[in-house]
Short mmCIF file of N, CA, C and O and ligand atoms in Angstrom, two decimals:
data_model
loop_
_atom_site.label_atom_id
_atom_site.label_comp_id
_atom_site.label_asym_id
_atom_site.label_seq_id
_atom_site.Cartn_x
_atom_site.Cartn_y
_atom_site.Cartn_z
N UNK A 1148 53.08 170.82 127.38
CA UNK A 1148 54.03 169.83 127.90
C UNK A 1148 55.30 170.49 128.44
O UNK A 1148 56.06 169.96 129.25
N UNK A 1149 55.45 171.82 127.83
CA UNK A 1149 56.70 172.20 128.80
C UNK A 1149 56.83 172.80 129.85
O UNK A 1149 57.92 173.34 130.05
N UNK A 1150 55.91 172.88 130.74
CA UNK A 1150 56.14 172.66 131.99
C UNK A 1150 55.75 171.78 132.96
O UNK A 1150 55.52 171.82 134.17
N UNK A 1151 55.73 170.99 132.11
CA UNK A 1151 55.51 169.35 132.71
C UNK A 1151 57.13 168.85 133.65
O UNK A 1151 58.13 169.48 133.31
N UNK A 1152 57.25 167.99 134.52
CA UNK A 1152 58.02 167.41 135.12
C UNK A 1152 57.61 165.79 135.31
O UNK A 1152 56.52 165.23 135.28
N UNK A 1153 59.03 165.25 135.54
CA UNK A 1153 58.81 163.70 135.71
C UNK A 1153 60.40 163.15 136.10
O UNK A 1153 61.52 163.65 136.16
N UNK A 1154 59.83 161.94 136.30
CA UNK A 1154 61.22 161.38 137.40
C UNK A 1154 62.07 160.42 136.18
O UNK A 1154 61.37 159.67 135.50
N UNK A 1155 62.68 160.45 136.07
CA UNK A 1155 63.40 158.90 135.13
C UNK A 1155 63.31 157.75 136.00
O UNK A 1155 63.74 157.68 137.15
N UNK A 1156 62.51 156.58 135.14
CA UNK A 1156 63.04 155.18 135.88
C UNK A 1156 64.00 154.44 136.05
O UNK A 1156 64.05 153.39 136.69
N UNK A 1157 65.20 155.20 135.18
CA UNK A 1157 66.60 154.73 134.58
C UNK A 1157 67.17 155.31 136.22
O UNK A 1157 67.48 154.54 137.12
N UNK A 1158 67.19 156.36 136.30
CA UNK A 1158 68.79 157.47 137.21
C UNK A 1158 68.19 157.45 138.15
O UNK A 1158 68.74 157.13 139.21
N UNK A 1159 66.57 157.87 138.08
CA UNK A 1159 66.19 158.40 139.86
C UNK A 1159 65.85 159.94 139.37
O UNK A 1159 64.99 160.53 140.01
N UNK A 1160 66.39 160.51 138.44
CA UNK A 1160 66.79 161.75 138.70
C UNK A 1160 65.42 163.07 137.79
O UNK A 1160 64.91 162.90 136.69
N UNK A 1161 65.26 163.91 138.45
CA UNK A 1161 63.55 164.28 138.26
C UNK A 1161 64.56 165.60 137.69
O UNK A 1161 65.69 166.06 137.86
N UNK A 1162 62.98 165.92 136.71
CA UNK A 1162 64.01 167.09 135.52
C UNK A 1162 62.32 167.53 135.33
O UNK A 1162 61.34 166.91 135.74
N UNK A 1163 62.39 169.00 134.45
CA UNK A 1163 61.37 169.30 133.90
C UNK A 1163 61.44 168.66 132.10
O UNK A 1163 62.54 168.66 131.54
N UNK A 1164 60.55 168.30 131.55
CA UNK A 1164 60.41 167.51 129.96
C UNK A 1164 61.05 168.51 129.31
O UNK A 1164 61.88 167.99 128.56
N UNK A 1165 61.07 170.13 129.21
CA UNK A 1165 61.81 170.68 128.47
C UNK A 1165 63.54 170.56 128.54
O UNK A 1165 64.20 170.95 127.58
N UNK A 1166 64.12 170.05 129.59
CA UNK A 1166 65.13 170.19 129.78
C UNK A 1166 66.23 168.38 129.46
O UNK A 1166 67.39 168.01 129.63
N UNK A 1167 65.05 167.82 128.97
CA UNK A 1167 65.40 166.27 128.34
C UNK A 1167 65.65 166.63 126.52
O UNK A 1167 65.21 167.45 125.72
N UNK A 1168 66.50 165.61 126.50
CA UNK A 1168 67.06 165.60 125.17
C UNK A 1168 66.07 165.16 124.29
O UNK A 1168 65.62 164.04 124.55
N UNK A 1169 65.48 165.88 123.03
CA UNK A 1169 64.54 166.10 122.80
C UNK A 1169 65.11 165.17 120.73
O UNK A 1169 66.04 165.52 119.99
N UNK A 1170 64.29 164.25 120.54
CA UNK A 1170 64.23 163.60 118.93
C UNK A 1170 63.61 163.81 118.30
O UNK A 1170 62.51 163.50 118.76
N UNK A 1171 63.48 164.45 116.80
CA UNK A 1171 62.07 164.62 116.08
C UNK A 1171 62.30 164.35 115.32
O UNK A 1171 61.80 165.10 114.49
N UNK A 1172 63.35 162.90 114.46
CA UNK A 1172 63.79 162.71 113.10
C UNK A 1172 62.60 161.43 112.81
O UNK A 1172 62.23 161.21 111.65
N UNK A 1173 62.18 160.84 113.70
CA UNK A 1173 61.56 160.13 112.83
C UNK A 1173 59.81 160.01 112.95
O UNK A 1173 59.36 161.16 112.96
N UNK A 1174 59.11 159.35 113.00
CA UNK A 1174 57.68 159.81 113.17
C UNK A 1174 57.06 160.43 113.66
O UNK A 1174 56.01 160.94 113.27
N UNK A 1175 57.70 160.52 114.80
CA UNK A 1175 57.39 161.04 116.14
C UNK A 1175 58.12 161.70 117.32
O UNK A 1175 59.03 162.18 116.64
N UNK A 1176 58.38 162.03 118.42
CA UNK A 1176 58.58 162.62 119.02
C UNK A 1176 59.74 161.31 120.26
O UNK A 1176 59.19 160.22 120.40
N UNK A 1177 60.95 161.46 120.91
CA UNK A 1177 61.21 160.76 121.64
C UNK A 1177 62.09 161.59 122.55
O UNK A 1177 62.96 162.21 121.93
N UNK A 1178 62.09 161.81 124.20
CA UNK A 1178 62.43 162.33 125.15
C UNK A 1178 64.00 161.44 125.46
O UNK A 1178 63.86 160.22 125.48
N UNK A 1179 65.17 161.88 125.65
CA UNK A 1179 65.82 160.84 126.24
C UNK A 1179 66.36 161.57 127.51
O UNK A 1179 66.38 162.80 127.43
N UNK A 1180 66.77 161.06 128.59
CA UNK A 1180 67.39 161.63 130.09
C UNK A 1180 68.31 162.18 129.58
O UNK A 1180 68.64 162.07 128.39
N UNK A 1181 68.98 163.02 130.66
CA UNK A 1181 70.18 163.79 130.29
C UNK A 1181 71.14 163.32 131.02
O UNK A 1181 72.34 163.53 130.81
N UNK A 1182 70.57 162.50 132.14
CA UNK A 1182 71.45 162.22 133.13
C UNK A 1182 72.37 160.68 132.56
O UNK A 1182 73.56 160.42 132.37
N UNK A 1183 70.83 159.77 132.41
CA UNK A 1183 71.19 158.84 131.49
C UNK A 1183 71.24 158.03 130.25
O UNK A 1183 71.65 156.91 129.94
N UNK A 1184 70.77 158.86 129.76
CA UNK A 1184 70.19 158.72 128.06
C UNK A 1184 69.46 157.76 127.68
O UNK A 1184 69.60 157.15 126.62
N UNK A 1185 68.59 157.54 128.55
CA UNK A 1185 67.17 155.91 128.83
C UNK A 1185 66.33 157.17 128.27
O UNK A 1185 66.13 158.36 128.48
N UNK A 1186 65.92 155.98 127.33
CA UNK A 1186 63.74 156.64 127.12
C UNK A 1186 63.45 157.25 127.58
O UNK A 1186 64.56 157.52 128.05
N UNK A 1187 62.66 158.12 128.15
CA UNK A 1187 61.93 158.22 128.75
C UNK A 1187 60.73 158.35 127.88
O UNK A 1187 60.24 157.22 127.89
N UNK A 1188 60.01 159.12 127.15
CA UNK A 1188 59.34 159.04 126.78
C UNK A 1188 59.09 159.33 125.08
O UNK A 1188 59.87 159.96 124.36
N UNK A 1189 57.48 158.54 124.55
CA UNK A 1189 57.83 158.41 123.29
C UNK A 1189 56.28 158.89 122.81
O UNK A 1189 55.34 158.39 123.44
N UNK A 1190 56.02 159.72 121.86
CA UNK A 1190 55.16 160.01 121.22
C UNK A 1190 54.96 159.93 119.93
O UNK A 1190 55.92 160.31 119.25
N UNK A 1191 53.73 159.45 119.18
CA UNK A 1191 54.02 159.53 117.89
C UNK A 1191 52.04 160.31 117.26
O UNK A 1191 51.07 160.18 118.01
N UNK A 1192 51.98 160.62 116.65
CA UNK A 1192 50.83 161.41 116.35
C UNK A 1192 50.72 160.93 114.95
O UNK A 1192 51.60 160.78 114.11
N UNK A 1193 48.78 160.62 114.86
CA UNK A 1193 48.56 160.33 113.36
C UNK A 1193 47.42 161.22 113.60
O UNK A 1193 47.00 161.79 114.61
N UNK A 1194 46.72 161.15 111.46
CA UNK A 1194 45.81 161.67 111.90
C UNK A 1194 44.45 161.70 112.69
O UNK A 1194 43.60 162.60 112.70
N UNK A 1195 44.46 160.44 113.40
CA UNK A 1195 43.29 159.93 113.78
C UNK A 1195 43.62 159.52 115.67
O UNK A 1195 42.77 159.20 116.50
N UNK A 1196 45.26 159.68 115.91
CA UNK A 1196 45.14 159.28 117.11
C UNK A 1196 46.30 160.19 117.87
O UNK A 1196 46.50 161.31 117.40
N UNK A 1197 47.03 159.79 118.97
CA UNK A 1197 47.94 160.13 119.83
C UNK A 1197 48.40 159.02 120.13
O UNK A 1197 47.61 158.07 120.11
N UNK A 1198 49.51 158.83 120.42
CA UNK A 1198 50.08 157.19 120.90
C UNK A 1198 51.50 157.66 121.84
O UNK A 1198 52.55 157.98 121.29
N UNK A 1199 51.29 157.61 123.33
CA UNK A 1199 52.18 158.23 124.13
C UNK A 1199 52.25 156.87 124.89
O UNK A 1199 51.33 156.15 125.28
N UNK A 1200 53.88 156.72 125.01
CA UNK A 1200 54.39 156.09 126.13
C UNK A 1200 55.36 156.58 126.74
O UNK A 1200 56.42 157.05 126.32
N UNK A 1201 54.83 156.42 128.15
CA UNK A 1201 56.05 157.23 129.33
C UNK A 1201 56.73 156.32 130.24
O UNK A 1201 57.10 156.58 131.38
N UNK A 1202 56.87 154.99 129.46
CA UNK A 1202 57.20 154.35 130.46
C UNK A 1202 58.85 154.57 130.78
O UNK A 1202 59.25 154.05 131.82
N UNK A 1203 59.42 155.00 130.30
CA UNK A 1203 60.74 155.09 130.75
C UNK A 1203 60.63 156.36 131.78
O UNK A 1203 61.78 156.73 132.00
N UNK A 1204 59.65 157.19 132.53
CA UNK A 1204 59.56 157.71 133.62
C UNK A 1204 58.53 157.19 134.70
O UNK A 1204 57.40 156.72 134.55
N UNK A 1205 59.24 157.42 135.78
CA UNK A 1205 58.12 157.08 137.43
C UNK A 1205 56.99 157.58 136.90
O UNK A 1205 56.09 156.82 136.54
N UNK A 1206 56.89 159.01 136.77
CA UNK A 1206 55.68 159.81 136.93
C UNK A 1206 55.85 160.86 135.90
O UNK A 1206 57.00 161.07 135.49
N UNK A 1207 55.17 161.35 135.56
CA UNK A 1207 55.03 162.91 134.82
C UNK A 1207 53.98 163.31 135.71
O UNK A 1207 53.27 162.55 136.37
N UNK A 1208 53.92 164.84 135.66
CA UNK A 1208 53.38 165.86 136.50
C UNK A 1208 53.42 166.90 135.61
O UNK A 1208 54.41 167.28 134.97
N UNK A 1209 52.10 167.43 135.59
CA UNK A 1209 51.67 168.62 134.62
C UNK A 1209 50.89 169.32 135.70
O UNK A 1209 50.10 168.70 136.41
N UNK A 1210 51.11 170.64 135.81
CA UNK A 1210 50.69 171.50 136.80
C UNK A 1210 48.96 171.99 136.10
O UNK A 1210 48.52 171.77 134.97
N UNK A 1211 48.61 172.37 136.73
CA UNK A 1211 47.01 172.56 136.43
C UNK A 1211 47.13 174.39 135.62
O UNK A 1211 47.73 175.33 136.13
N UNK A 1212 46.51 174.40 134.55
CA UNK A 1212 46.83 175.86 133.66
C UNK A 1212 45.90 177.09 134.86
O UNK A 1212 44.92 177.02 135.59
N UNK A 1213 46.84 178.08 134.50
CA UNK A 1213 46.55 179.42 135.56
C UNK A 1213 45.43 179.83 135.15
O UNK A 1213 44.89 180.80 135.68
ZN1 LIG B 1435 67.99 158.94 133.78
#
């Protein structure tokens, strides 16, 4: 995921995921903008699933591995 990129639906404003303000206090994982501190995205992991929402970005973009 860290060299993933995506746009915020909040600002407009396109960043790579490592460079978003990054939460890990409570279940899971939560991305916030830097520009505007909206969602962007939210992950939470059990042992049986993945549960990702990106809706607080346009798009994410993950480049294809070398
Ligand atoms: Zn933003």
């Amino acid at each position: 995921m860290t060299m993933a990129s995506g746009r915020c639906r909040g600002c407009g404003e396109q960043m790579m995921l490592a460079q978003t303000h990054a939460y890990l206090g409570g279940p899971g994982m939560v991305l916030r903008c830097p520009g505007c501190d909206s969602v962007l995205l939210r992950l939470v992991r059990s042992p049986t699933q993945t549960w990702l929402d990106a809706g607080g970005l346009d798009y994410v973009k993950i480049p294809a591995p070398a």
